PDB file of C-alpha atoms in Angstrom:
ATOM      1  CA  UNK A  21     -26.694  26.450  19.343  1.00  0.00           C
ATOM      2  CA  UNK A  22     -24.931  25.151  16.272  1.00  0.00           C
ATOM      3  CA  UNK A  23     -26.537  22.520  14.032  1.00  0.00           C
ATOM      4  CA  UNK A  24     -25.191  19.003  14.368  1.00  0.00           C
ATOM      5  CA  UNK A  25     -24.294  17.229  11.131  1.00  0.00           C
ATOM      6  CA  UNK A  26     -23.714  13.481  11.454  1.00  0.00           C
ATOM      7  CA  UNK A  27     -21.737  13.304   8.210  1.00  0.00           C
ATOM      8  CA  UNK A  28     -19.376  16.048   9.358  1.00  0.00           C
ATOM      9  CA  UNK A  29     -18.925  14.188  12.656  1.00  0.00           C
ATOM     10  CA  UNK A  30     -18.027  10.995  10.761  1.00  0.00           C
ATOM     11  CA  UNK A  31     -15.474  12.926   8.720  1.00  0.00           C
ATOM     12  CA  UNK A  32     -14.071  14.552  11.881  1.00  0.00           C
ATOM     13  CA  UNK A  33     -13.736  11.199  13.662  1.00  0.00           C
ATOM     14  CA  UNK A  34     -11.890   9.753  10.670  1.00  0.00           C
ATOM     15  CA  UNK A  35      -9.601  12.775  10.602  1.00  0.00           C
ATOM     16  CA  UNK A  36      -8.902  12.504  14.371  1.00  0.00           C
ATOM     17  CA  UNK A  37      -7.874   8.879  13.887  1.00  0.00           C
ATOM     18  CA  UNK A  38      -6.048   9.538  10.627  1.00  0.00           C
ATOM     19  CA  UNK A  39      -8.333   6.972   8.974  1.00  0.00           C
ATOM     20  CA  UNK A  40      -9.426   6.734   5.390  1.00  0.00           C
ATOM     21  CA  UNK A  41     -13.085   6.024   4.687  1.00  0.00           C
ATOM     22  CA  UNK A  42     -11.962   2.586   3.538  1.00  0.00           C
ATOM     23  CA  UNK A  43     -10.504   1.932   7.014  1.00  0.00           C
ATOM     24  CA  UNK A  44     -13.778   3.044   8.592  1.00  0.00           C
ATOM     25  CA  UNK A  45     -15.773   0.795   6.276  1.00  0.00           C
ATOM     26  CA  UNK A  46     -13.580  -2.163   7.180  1.00  0.00           C
ATOM     27  CA  UNK A  47     -13.703  -1.445  10.937  1.00  0.00           C
ATOM     28  CA  UNK A  48     -17.481  -0.977  10.925  1.00  0.00           C
ATOM     29  CA  UNK A  49     -18.430  -3.804   8.572  1.00  0.00           C
ATOM     30  CA  UNK A  50     -20.143  -1.426   6.171  1.00  0.00           C
ATOM     31  CA  UNK A  51     -19.493  -1.753   2.457  1.00  0.00           C
ATOM     32  CA  UNK A  52     -17.100   0.939   1.284  1.00  0.00           C
ATOM     33  CA  UNK A  53     -19.429   1.777  -1.606  1.00  0.00           C
ATOM     34  CA  UNK A  54     -22.274   2.388   0.861  1.00  0.00           C
ATOM     35  CA  UNK A  55     -20.137   4.652   3.040  1.00  0.00           C
ATOM     36  CA  UNK A  56     -18.704   6.489   0.038  1.00  0.00           C
ATOM     37  CA  UNK A  57     -22.163   7.126  -1.429  1.00  0.00           C
ATOM     38  CA  UNK A  58     -23.533   8.242   1.936  1.00  0.00           C
ATOM     39  CA  UNK A  59     -20.738  10.771   2.458  1.00  0.00           C
ATOM     40  CA  UNK A  60     -20.574  12.068  -1.111  1.00  0.00           C
ATOM     41  CA  UNK A  61     -24.323  12.398  -1.629  1.00  0.00           C
ATOM     42  CA  UNK A  62     -24.945  13.741   1.883  1.00  0.00           C
ATOM     43  CA  UNK A  63     -27.292  10.883   2.751  1.00  0.00           C
ATOM     44  CA  UNK A  64     -27.763  10.719   6.512  1.00  0.00           C
ATOM     45  CA  UNK A  65     -27.077   7.268   7.979  1.00  0.00           C
ATOM     46  CA  UNK A  66     -29.880   5.158   9.388  1.00  0.00           C
ATOM     47  CA  UNK A  67     -29.736   4.369  13.091  1.00  0.00           C
ATOM     48  CA  UNK A  68     -28.477   0.836  12.394  1.00  0.00           C
ATOM     49  CA  UNK A  69     -25.744   2.176  10.101  1.00  0.00           C
ATOM     50  CA  UNK A  70     -24.814   4.791  12.675  1.00  0.00           C
ATOM     51  CA  UNK A  71     -24.514   2.066  15.329  1.00  0.00           C
ATOM     52  CA  UNK A  72     -22.168   0.087  13.056  1.00  0.00           C
ATOM     53  CA  UNK A  73     -20.074   3.202  12.463  1.00  0.00           C
ATOM     54  CA  UNK A  74     -19.882   3.887  16.191  1.00  0.00           C
ATOM     55  CA  UNK A  75     -18.861   0.272  16.794  1.00  0.00           C
ATOM     56  CA  UNK A  76     -16.160   0.698  14.165  1.00  0.00           C
ATOM     57  CA  UNK A  77     -14.912   3.859  15.862  1.00  0.00           C
ATOM     58  CA  UNK A  78     -15.074   2.137  19.240  1.00  0.00           C
ATOM     59  CA  UNK A  79     -17.449   4.736  20.671  1.00  0.00           C
ATOM     60  CA  UNK A  80     -21.041   4.831  21.868  1.00  0.00           C
ATOM     61  CA  UNK A  81     -23.793   6.699  20.072  1.00  0.00           C
ATOM     62  CA  UNK A  82     -23.803   9.153  22.985  1.00  0.00           C
ATOM     63  CA  UNK A  83     -20.108   9.853  22.407  1.00  0.00           C
ATOM     64  CA  UNK A  84     -20.824  10.262  18.699  1.00  0.00           C
ATOM     65  CA  UNK A  85     -23.290  13.071  19.392  1.00  0.00           C
ATOM     66  CA  UNK A  86     -21.108  14.662  22.087  1.00  0.00           C
ATOM     67  CA  UNK A  87     -18.019  15.890  20.269  1.00  0.00           C
ATOM     68  CA  UNK A  88     -16.469  16.993  23.569  1.00  0.00           C
ATOM     69  CA  UNK A  89     -15.669  13.352  24.350  1.00  0.00           C
ATOM     70  CA  UNK A  90     -13.241  13.181  21.430  1.00  0.00           C
ATOM     71  CA  UNK A  91      -9.542  12.482  21.474  1.00  0.00           C
ATOM     72  CA  UNK A  92      -8.338  15.978  22.418  1.00  0.00           C
ATOM     73  CA  UNK A  93      -6.968  14.982  25.832  1.00  0.00           C
ATOM     74  CA  UNK A  94      -5.053  11.925  24.654  1.00  0.00           C
ATOM     75  CA  UNK A  95      -1.350  11.707  23.939  1.00  0.00           C
ATOM     76  CA  UNK A  96      -0.232  10.678  20.474  1.00  0.00           C
ATOM     77  CA  UNK A  97       0.700   7.249  21.836  1.00  0.00           C
ATOM     78  CA  UNK A  98      -2.781   6.832  23.353  1.00  0.00           C
ATOM     79  CA  UNK A  99      -4.389   7.904  20.073  1.00  0.00           C
ATOM     80  CA  UNK A 100      -2.301   5.363  18.197  1.00  0.00           C
ATOM     81  CA  UNK A 101      -3.335   2.598  20.611  1.00  0.00           C
ATOM     82  CA  UNK A 102      -6.998   3.526  20.267  1.00  0.00           C
ATOM     83  CA  UNK A 103      -6.734   3.703  16.508  1.00  0.00           C
ATOM     84  CA  UNK A 104      -5.115   0.267  16.292  1.00  0.00           C
ATOM     85  CA  UNK A 105      -7.529  -1.219  18.825  1.00  0.00           C
ATOM     86  CA  UNK A 106     -10.515   0.127  16.894  1.00  0.00           C
ATOM     87  CA  UNK A 107      -9.479  -1.710  13.730  1.00  0.00           C
ATOM     88  CA  UNK A 108      -9.376  -5.107  15.441  1.00  0.00           C
ATOM     89  CA  UNK A 109     -12.179  -7.646  15.124  1.00  0.00           C
ATOM     90  CA  UNK A 110     -14.228  -8.078  18.321  1.00  0.00           C
ATOM     91  CA  UNK A 111     -12.485 -11.289  19.442  1.00  0.00           C
ATOM     92  CA  UNK A 112      -9.061  -9.693  18.995  1.00  0.00           C
ATOM     93  CA  UNK A 113     -10.249  -6.673  20.999  1.00  0.00           C
ATOM     94  CA  UNK A 114     -11.135  -8.973  23.888  1.00  0.00           C
ATOM     95  CA  UNK A 115      -7.714 -10.616  23.672  1.00  0.00           C
ATOM     96  CA  UNK A 116      -5.951  -7.245  23.557  1.00  0.00           C
ATOM     97  CA  UNK A 117      -7.852  -6.050  26.621  1.00  0.00           C
ATOM     98  CA  UNK A 118      -7.028  -9.250  28.504  1.00  0.00           C
ATOM     99  CA  UNK A 119      -3.354  -8.792  27.608  1.00  0.00           C
ATOM    100  CA  UNK A 120      -3.335  -5.159  28.757  1.00  0.00           C
ATOM    101  CA  UNK A 121      -5.049  -6.088  32.026  1.00  0.00           C
ATOM    102  CA  UNK A 122      -2.382  -8.738  32.590  1.00  0.00           C
ATOM    103  CA  UNK A 123       0.382  -6.227  31.941  1.00  0.00           C
ATOM    104  CA  UNK A 124      -1.146  -3.674  34.315  1.00  0.00           C
ATOM    105  CA  UNK A 125      -1.185  -6.236  37.135  1.00  0.00           C
ATOM    106  CA  UNK A 126       2.592  -6.544  36.844  1.00  0.00           C
ATOM    107  CA  UNK A 127       3.051  -2.858  37.727  1.00  0.00           C
TER     108      UNK A 127
END
């Protein structure tokens, strides 16, 4: 069994989404300097920081630790939608979901 490294997973999730660490900091509400220091000095995130990062990525902590639930099966268009959705503030996410649900009812 291979060792799990949370910092590598954070880097991988950013790479999958084509995000900079600045974009992750903004999406998660974590100061960029905090994220930058954590990643460059190999400081493991606390549970509360990890939860904020997962919220920023739009994933659960379970999905964070299970790399098989990544974006491999999504089309490029679906990845782009997820990436854009993940950068929205919570209220805008709710509005976007309501809009998408309305559109799907028209089908």
